[in-house]
PDB file of C-alpha atoms in Angstrom:
ATOM      1  CA  GLY A   1       0.248   1.549  -7.418  1.00 67.00           C
ATOM      2  CA  ALA A   2       3.303   3.693  -7.191  1.00 85.00           C
ATOM      3  CA  VAL A   3       6.577   2.516  -8.600  1.00 93.00           C
ATOM      4  CA  VAL A   4       9.891   2.383  -6.706  1.00 96.00           C
ATOM      5  CA  SER A   5      13.062   1.205  -8.302  1.00 96.00           C
ATOM      6  CA  GLN A   6      16.427   0.247  -6.820  1.00 97.00           C
ATOM      7  CA  HIS A   7      19.784  -0.101  -8.348  1.00 97.00           C
ATOM      8  CA  PRO A   8      21.803  -2.422  -8.369  1.00 98.00           C
ATOM      9  CA  SER A   9      19.647  -5.442  -7.914  1.00 97.00           C
ATOM     10  CA  ARG A  10      22.625  -7.524  -6.919  1.00 97.00           C
ATOM     11  CA  VAL A  11      26.118  -6.630  -5.885  1.00 97.00           C
ATOM     12  CA  ILE A  12      29.216  -8.605  -4.779  1.00 97.00           C
ATOM     13  CA  CYS A  13      32.031  -6.663  -3.134  1.00 96.00           C
ATOM     14  CA  LYS A  14      35.131  -7.331  -1.235  1.00 97.00           C
ATOM     15  CA  SER A  15      35.450  -6.823   2.478  1.00 97.00           C
ATOM     16  CA  GLY A  16      36.484  -3.275   3.356  1.00 97.00           C
ATOM     17  CA  THR A  17      35.086  -1.704   0.243  1.00 97.00           C
ATOM     18  CA  SER A  18      31.954   0.563   0.147  1.00 97.00           C
ATOM     19  CA  VAL A  19      28.817   0.027  -1.768  1.00 98.00           C
ATOM     20  CA  LYS A  20      26.097   2.502  -2.856  1.00 98.00           C
ATOM     21  CA  ILE A  21      22.503   1.567  -3.382  1.00 98.00           C
ATOM     22  CA  GLU A  22      20.011   3.871  -5.032  1.00 97.00           C
ATOM     23  CA  CYS A  23      16.306   4.101  -4.432  1.00 97.00           C
ATOM     24  CA  ARG A  24      14.066   6.094  -6.824  1.00 96.00           C
ATOM     25  CA  SER A  25      10.411   6.935  -6.871  1.00 95.00           C
ATOM     26  CA  LEU A  26       9.557   6.877 -10.513  1.00 94.00           C
ATOM     27  CA  ASP A  27       6.001   8.357 -10.691  1.00 92.00           C
ATOM     28  CA  PHE A  28       5.647  10.434  -7.570  1.00 93.00           C
ATOM     29  CA  GLN A  29       7.689  12.572  -5.233  1.00 92.00           C
ATOM     30  CA  ALA A  30       8.791  11.273  -1.798  1.00 91.00           C
ATOM     31  CA  THR A  31       9.888  13.552   0.994  1.00 89.00           C
ATOM     32  CA  THR A  32      10.403  10.421   3.090  1.00 92.00           C
ATOM     33  CA  MET A  33      11.894   7.081   2.091  1.00 94.00           C
ATOM     34  CA  PHE A  34      12.631   4.080   4.339  1.00 94.00           C
ATOM     35  CA  TRP A  35      15.528   1.642   4.210  1.00 97.00           C
ATOM     36  CA  TYR A  36      15.041  -1.917   5.423  1.00 96.00           C
ATOM     37  CA  ARG A  37      17.368  -4.913   5.817  1.00 96.00           C
ATOM     38  CA  GLN A  38      16.258  -8.462   5.653  1.00 94.00           C
ATOM     39  CA  PHE A  39      18.350 -11.505   6.567  1.00 93.00           C
ATOM     40  CA  PRO A  40      17.374 -14.937   5.297  1.00 88.00           C
ATOM     41  CA  LYS A  41      14.158 -16.323   6.835  1.00 83.00           C
ATOM     42  CA  GLN A  42      13.776 -13.217   8.946  1.00 86.00           C
ATOM     43  CA  SER A  43      11.447 -10.236   8.832  1.00 85.00           C
ATOM     44  CA  LEU A  44      12.100  -6.841   7.514  1.00 89.00           C
ATOM     45  CA  MET A  45      14.031  -4.658   9.949  1.00 91.00           C
ATOM     46  CA  LEU A  46      13.703  -0.820   9.517  1.00 91.00           C
ATOM     47  CA  MET A  47      17.197   0.719   9.405  1.00 95.00           C
ATOM     48  CA  ALA A  48      16.472   4.319   8.916  1.00 95.00           C
ATOM     49  CA  THR A  49      14.161   6.977   7.634  1.00 93.00           C
ATOM     50  CA  SER A  50      15.449   9.101   4.830  1.00 92.00           C
ATOM     51  CA  ASN A  51      14.315  12.725   4.853  1.00 89.00           C
ATOM     52  CA  GLU A  52      14.703  14.946   1.759  1.00 89.00           C
ATOM     53  CA  GLY A  53      16.935  17.914   2.541  1.00 87.00           C
ATOM     54  CA  SER A  54      17.742  16.824   6.107  1.00 88.00           C
ATOM     55  CA  LYS A  55      19.528  14.183   8.125  1.00 91.00           C
ATOM     56  CA  ALA A  56      18.229  10.594   8.168  1.00 94.00           C
ATOM     57  CA  THR A  57      16.770   9.177  11.331  1.00 94.00           C
ATOM     58  CA  TYR A  58      18.354   5.844  12.291  1.00 96.00           C
ATOM     59  CA  GLU A  59      16.794   3.074  14.264  1.00 94.00           C
ATOM     60  CA  GLN A  60      18.414   1.992  17.519  1.00 93.00           C
ATOM     61  CA  GLY A  61      21.384  -0.126  16.971  1.00 94.00           C
ATOM     62  CA  VAL A  62      22.049   0.988  13.352  1.00 96.00           C
ATOM     63  CA  GLU A  63      25.371   2.749  12.931  1.00 95.00           C
ATOM     64  CA  LYS A  64      24.926   6.008  11.123  1.00 94.00           C
ATOM     65  CA  ASP A  65      28.537   6.275  10.203  1.00 95.00           C
ATOM     66  CA  LYS A  66      28.490   2.824   8.613  1.00 97.00           C
ATOM     67  CA  PHE A  67      25.209   3.265   6.734  1.00 97.00           C
ATOM     68  CA  LEU A  68      25.334   6.608   5.090  1.00 97.00           C
ATOM     69  CA  ILE A  69      22.041   7.891   3.706  1.00 96.00           C
ATOM     70  CA  ASN A  70      21.620  10.884   1.386  1.00 93.00           C
ATOM     71  CA  HIS A  71      18.207  12.020   0.196  1.00 92.00           C
ATOM     72  CA  ALA A  72      19.205  14.923  -2.180  1.00 84.00           C
ATOM     73  CA  SER A  73      16.096  15.111  -4.205  1.00 91.00           C
ATOM     74  CA  LEU A  74      12.361  14.257  -3.944  1.00 92.00           C
ATOM     75  CA  THR A  75      12.870  11.124  -6.077  1.00 94.00           C
ATOM     76  CA  LEU A  76      16.231   9.739  -4.991  1.00 95.00           C
ATOM     77  CA  SER A  77      17.689   8.400  -1.776  1.00 96.00           C
ATOM     78  CA  THR A  78      21.013   6.537  -1.570  1.00 97.00           C
ATOM     79  CA  LEU A  79      22.282   4.169   1.036  1.00 97.00           C
ATOM     80  CA  THR A  80      26.077   3.646   1.208  1.00 98.00           C
ATOM     81  CA  VAL A  81      27.469   0.725   3.195  1.00 98.00           C
ATOM     82  CA  THR A  82      30.848   1.787   4.113  1.00 97.00           C
ATOM     83  CA  SER A  83      33.753  -0.581   4.897  1.00 97.00           C
ATOM     84  CA  ALA A  84      31.470  -3.568   4.237  1.00 97.00           C
ATOM     85  CA  HIS A  85      32.067  -6.800   6.107  1.00 97.00           C
ATOM     86  CA  PRO A  86      30.660 -10.303   5.418  1.00 97.00           C
ATOM     87  CA  GLU A  87      28.054  -9.775   8.259  1.00 96.00           C
ATOM     88  CA  ASP A  88      26.590  -6.883   6.168  1.00 97.00           C
ATOM     89  CA  SER A  89      25.580  -9.436   3.485  1.00 97.00           C
ATOM     90  CA  SER A  90      21.831  -9.119   3.384  1.00 97.00           C
ATOM     91  CA  PHE A  91      18.850  -8.088   1.274  1.00 97.00           C
ATOM     92  CA  TYR A  92      18.427  -4.280   1.378  1.00 98.00           C
ATOM     93  CA  ILE A  93      15.054  -2.923   0.429  1.00 97.00           C
ATOM     94  CA  CYS A  94      13.782   0.684   0.269  1.00 97.00           C
ATOM     95  CA  SER A  95      10.221   1.904   0.335  1.00 95.00           C
ATOM     96  CA  ALA A  96       8.502   5.166  -0.397  1.00 93.00           C
ATOM     97  CA  SER A  97       4.978   6.400  -0.546  1.00 86.00           C
ATOM     98  CA  PRO A  98       2.726   9.098  -2.083  1.00 82.00           C
ATOM     99  CA  SER A  99       0.381   8.415   0.784  1.00 80.00           C
ATOM    100  CA  ASP A 100       0.025   6.049   3.861  1.00 77.00           C
ATOM    101  CA  GLU A 101       0.643   2.962   1.720  1.00 85.00           C
ATOM    102  CA  GLN A 102       4.319   2.093   1.410  1.00 87.00           C
ATOM    103  CA  TYR A 103       5.599   0.696  -1.923  1.00 92.00           C
ATOM    104  CA  PHE A 104       8.734  -1.290  -1.997  1.00 94.00           C
ATOM    105  CA  GLY A 105      11.599  -1.241  -4.449  1.00 96.00           C
ATOM    106  CA  PRO A 106      12.652  -4.704  -5.750  1.00 97.00           C
ATOM    107  CA  GLY A 107      15.560  -4.903  -3.340  1.00 97.00           C
ATOM    108  CA  THR A 108      19.318  -5.163  -3.554  1.00 98.00           C
ATOM    109  CA  ARG A 109      21.116  -8.385  -2.609  1.00 97.00           C
ATOM    110  CA  LEU A 110      24.553  -7.544  -1.115  1.00 98.00           C
ATOM    111  CA  THR A 111      27.159 -10.185  -0.803  1.00 97.00           C
ATOM    112  CA  VAL A 112      30.425  -9.255   0.931  1.00 97.00           C
ATOM    113  CA  THR A 113      33.283 -11.726   0.386  1.00 97.00           C
TER     114      THR A 113
ATOM    115  CA  GLN B   1       5.642  -7.670  23.786  1.00 61.00           C
ATOM    116  CA  LYS B   2       6.272  -7.221  20.018  1.00 69.00           C
ATOM    117  CA  GLU B   3       4.461  -4.335  18.404  1.00 89.00           C
ATOM    118  CA  VAL B   4       2.957  -6.521  15.645  1.00 93.00           C
ATOM    119  CA  GLU B   5       2.537 -10.243  16.188  1.00 93.00           C
ATOM    120  CA  GLN B   6       1.835 -12.929  13.689  1.00 94.00           C
ATOM    121  CA  ASN B   7       1.908 -16.747  13.877  1.00 88.00           C
ATOM    122  CA  SER B   8       5.027 -17.731  11.897  1.00 84.00           C
ATOM    123  CA  GLY B   9       3.428 -20.808  10.403  1.00 85.00           C
ATOM    124  CA  PRO B  10       3.851 -22.541   8.170  1.00 91.00           C
ATOM    125  CA  LEU B  11       0.078 -22.628   7.511  1.00 95.00           C
ATOM    126  CA  SER B  12      -0.880 -25.323   5.064  1.00 96.00           C
ATOM    127  CA  VAL B  13      -4.188 -25.055   3.161  1.00 96.00           C
ATOM    128  CA  PRO B  14      -5.577 -27.173   0.436  1.00 97.00           C
ATOM    129  CA  GLU B  15      -6.128 -25.670  -2.988  1.00 97.00           C
ATOM    130  CA  GLY B  16      -9.566 -24.036  -3.266  1.00 97.00           C
ATOM    131  CA  ALA B  17      -9.988 -23.631   0.481  1.00 97.00           C
ATOM    132  CA  ILE B  18     -10.000 -20.386   2.505  1.00 97.00           C
ATOM    133  CA  ALA B  19      -6.742 -19.339   4.103  1.00 97.00           C
ATOM    134  CA  SER B  20      -7.019 -17.226   7.211  1.00 97.00           C
ATOM    135  CA  LEU B  21      -4.144 -15.168   8.410  1.00 97.00           C
ATOM    136  CA  ASN B  22      -4.172 -13.263  11.721  1.00 96.00           C
ATOM    137  CA  CYS B  23      -2.240 -10.405  13.255  1.00 96.00           C
ATOM    138  CA  THR B  24      -2.454  -8.528  16.562  1.00 96.00           C
ATOM    139  CA  TYR B  25      -0.846  -5.115  17.355  1.00 95.00           C
ATOM    140  CA  SER B  26       0.011  -3.252  20.521  1.00 93.00           C
ATOM    141  CA  ASP B  27      -0.299   0.482  19.632  1.00 89.00           C
ATOM    142  CA  ARG B  28      -3.916   1.259  20.369  1.00 89.00           C
ATOM    143  CA  VAL B  29      -3.831   4.544  18.431  1.00 88.00           C
ATOM    144  CA  SER B  30      -2.793   2.959  15.134  1.00 89.00           C
ATOM    145  CA  GLN B  31      -5.098   3.934  12.310  1.00 88.00           C
ATOM    146  CA  SER B  32      -3.602   2.375   9.176  1.00 93.00           C
ATOM    147  CA  PHE B  33      -3.146  -1.295   8.568  1.00 96.00           C
ATOM    148  CA  PHE B  34      -1.681  -3.292   5.707  1.00 96.00           C
ATOM    149  CA  TRP B  35      -1.064  -6.743   4.345  1.00 97.00           C
ATOM    150  CA  TYR B  36       1.881  -7.471   2.140  1.00 96.00           C
ATOM    151  CA  ARG B  37       2.768 -10.687   0.282  1.00 97.00           C
ATOM    152  CA  GLN B  38       6.512 -11.575  -0.124  1.00 96.00           C
ATOM    153  CA  TYR B  39       7.679 -14.343  -2.417  1.00 96.00           C
ATOM    154  CA  SER B  40      11.043 -15.979  -1.524  1.00 92.00           C
ATOM    155  CA  GLY B  41      13.914 -13.742  -2.655  1.00 91.00           C
ATOM    156  CA  LYS B  42      11.573 -10.865  -3.584  1.00 94.00           C
ATOM    157  CA  SER B  43      10.520  -7.594  -1.928  1.00 95.00           C
ATOM    158  CA  PRO B  44       7.102  -7.224  -0.355  1.00 95.00           C
ATOM    159  CA  GLU B  45       4.026  -6.426  -2.528  1.00 94.00           C
ATOM    160  CA  LEU B  46       1.124  -4.507  -1.094  1.00 93.00           C
ATOM    161  CA  ILE B  47      -2.071  -6.516  -1.223  1.00 95.00           C
ATOM    162  CA  MET B  48      -4.526  -4.708   1.009  1.00 95.00           C
ATOM    163  CA  SER B  49      -4.804  -1.639   3.127  1.00 95.00           C
ATOM    164  CA  ILE B  50      -7.620  -1.087   5.748  1.00 96.00           C
ATOM    165  CA  TYR B  51      -8.385   1.919   7.890  1.00 94.00           C
ATOM    166  CA  SER B  52     -11.781   1.370   9.549  1.00 94.00           C
ATOM    167  CA  ASN B  53     -13.417  -1.352  11.463  1.00 95.00           C
ATOM    168  CA  GLY B  54     -15.118  -4.111   9.520  1.00 96.00           C
ATOM    169  CA  ASP B  55     -14.301  -5.971   6.324  1.00 97.00           C
ATOM    170  CA  LYS B  56     -12.749  -4.757   3.095  1.00 97.00           C
ATOM    171  CA  GLU B  57     -12.989  -7.040   0.018  1.00 97.00           C
ATOM    172  CA  ASP B  58     -10.785  -6.923  -3.115  1.00 96.00           C
ATOM    173  CA  GLY B  59     -11.196  -9.938  -5.343  1.00 97.00           C
ATOM    174  CA  ARG B  60     -10.327 -13.153  -3.453  1.00 97.00           C
ATOM    175  CA  PHE B  61      -8.893 -11.139  -0.589  1.00 98.00           C
ATOM    176  CA  THR B  62     -10.736  -9.801   2.434  1.00 98.00           C
ATOM    177  CA  ALA B  63      -9.141  -7.765   5.131  1.00 98.00           C
ATOM    178  CA  GLN B  64     -10.821  -7.607   8.522  1.00 98.00           C
ATOM    179  CA  LEU B  65     -10.090  -4.968  11.156  1.00 97.00           C
ATOM    180  CA  ASN B  66     -11.219  -4.896  14.876  1.00 96.00           C
ATOM    181  CA  LYS B  67      -9.662  -1.958  16.625  1.00 94.00           C
ATOM    182  CA  ALA B  68     -11.240  -2.720  20.049  1.00 94.00           C
ATOM    183  CA  SER B  69      -9.474  -6.038  19.978  1.00 95.00           C
ATOM    184  CA  GLN B  70      -6.401  -4.724  18.135  1.00 95.00           C
ATOM    185  CA  TYR B  71      -6.740  -7.430  15.645  1.00 96.00           C
ATOM    186  CA  VAL B  72      -6.492  -7.558  11.843  1.00 97.00           C
ATOM    187  CA  SER B  73      -6.888 -10.547   9.576  1.00 97.00           C
ATOM    188  CA  LEU B  74      -6.569 -11.535   5.873  1.00 98.00           C
ATOM    189  CA  LEU B  75      -8.816 -14.065   4.263  1.00 98.00           C
ATOM    190  CA  ILE B  76      -7.871 -15.576   0.915  1.00 98.00           C
ATOM    191  CA  ARG B  77     -10.703 -17.376  -0.796  1.00 98.00           C
ATOM    192  CA  ASP B  78     -10.339 -20.118  -3.379  1.00 98.00           C
ATOM    193  CA  SER B  79      -6.558 -20.475  -2.455  1.00 98.00           C
ATOM    194  CA  GLN B  80      -4.265 -21.126  -5.404  1.00 97.00           C
ATOM    195  CA  PRO B  81      -0.736 -22.569  -5.399  1.00 96.00           C
ATOM    196  CA  SER B  82       0.443 -19.096  -6.562  1.00 96.00           C
ATOM    197  CA  ASP B  83      -0.773 -17.749  -3.152  1.00 97.00           C
ATOM    198  CA  SER B  84       2.032 -19.668  -1.455  1.00 97.00           C
ATOM    199  CA  ALA B  85       4.255 -16.970   0.079  1.00 97.00           C
ATOM    200  CA  THR B  86       4.978 -15.167   3.306  1.00 96.00           C
ATOM    201  CA  TYR B  87       2.279 -12.726   4.301  1.00 97.00           C
ATOM    202  CA  LEU B  88       3.340  -9.609   6.304  1.00 96.00           C
ATOM    203  CA  CYS B  89       0.997  -7.674   8.503  1.00 96.00           C
ATOM    204  CA  ALA B  90       2.033  -4.028   8.885  1.00 94.00           C
ATOM    205  CA  VAL B  91       0.783  -1.216  11.152  1.00 93.00           C
ATOM    206  CA  MET B  92       1.446   2.412  10.897  1.00 89.00           C
ATOM    207  CA  SER B  93       2.681   3.744  14.265  1.00 82.00           C
ATOM    208  CA  ALA B  94       4.289   7.173  14.962  1.00 79.00           C
ATOM    209  CA  SER B  95       4.656   7.844  11.202  1.00 78.00           C
ATOM    210  CA  LYS B  96       6.537   4.543  10.586  1.00 82.00           C
ATOM    211  CA  ILE B  97       5.250   1.216   9.359  1.00 86.00           C
ATOM    212  CA  ILE B  98       6.093  -1.640  11.755  1.00 88.00           C
ATOM    213  CA  PHE B  99       6.083  -5.141  10.203  1.00 91.00           C
ATOM    214  CA  GLY B 100       5.154  -8.459  11.889  1.00 92.00           C
ATOM    215  CA  SER B 101       7.516 -11.322  11.330  1.00 91.00           C
ATOM    216  CA  GLY B 102       5.210 -12.788   8.701  1.00 94.00           C
ATOM    217  CA  THR B 103       3.264 -15.970   8.302  1.00 96.00           C
ATOM    218  CA  ARG B 104       4.377 -18.535   5.785  1.00 96.00           C
ATOM    219  CA  LEU B 105       1.446 -19.902   3.785  1.00 97.00           C
ATOM    220  CA  SER B 106       1.608 -23.075   1.708  1.00 97.00           C
ATOM    221  CA  ILE B 107      -1.206 -24.056  -0.640  1.00 97.00           C
ATOM    222  CA  ARG B 108      -1.102 -27.770  -1.319  1.00 94.00           C
ATOM    223  CA  PRO B 109      -2.576 -29.104  -4.641  1.00 90.00           C
TER     224      PRO B 109
END
């Protein structure tokens, strides 16, 4: 299957700071990537669709000014959590695909203190 | 009505038995269906994809799709303790993949 990487795998930051998470497709090009968030014991929630060269499409209820997405190349999308607060602590996972099948990155565990 | 529904479990199955996981979906025009396995603290891993009615087998896993009933299932034969995980059913709808809430499967030795 296709390989998707994420960096960092784990980050702890102070309330009010911003955190950037990178998602890379390693062996294919992806015009579209997806960002998900998962709270403990809950399912994946789609946050936004990242589109290469254009604006991201956000799901209802997701603040686009708080979760900034940049998809500047066919292999890299970044998610920046701005002015993070403890309630933003979660497991953030990206996915990408060379076809219909989505492949997930290993995830980034964000803890905001 | 949720777009993709799964029984949350936990589903407990003895080692060596068949585990049966079920999923229903609401978008009648969906054409692509997936099963993912997620271990605690890890991201989901694709197990099977299925696109046409009937059965699709891959090793110990069999996916079954019935579009008329809007139903997709996953059978795991000869269940092993390493199969204990949460299984997510996913359906492609309007160019997005929609996930069910997952079924927690526990294989007891």
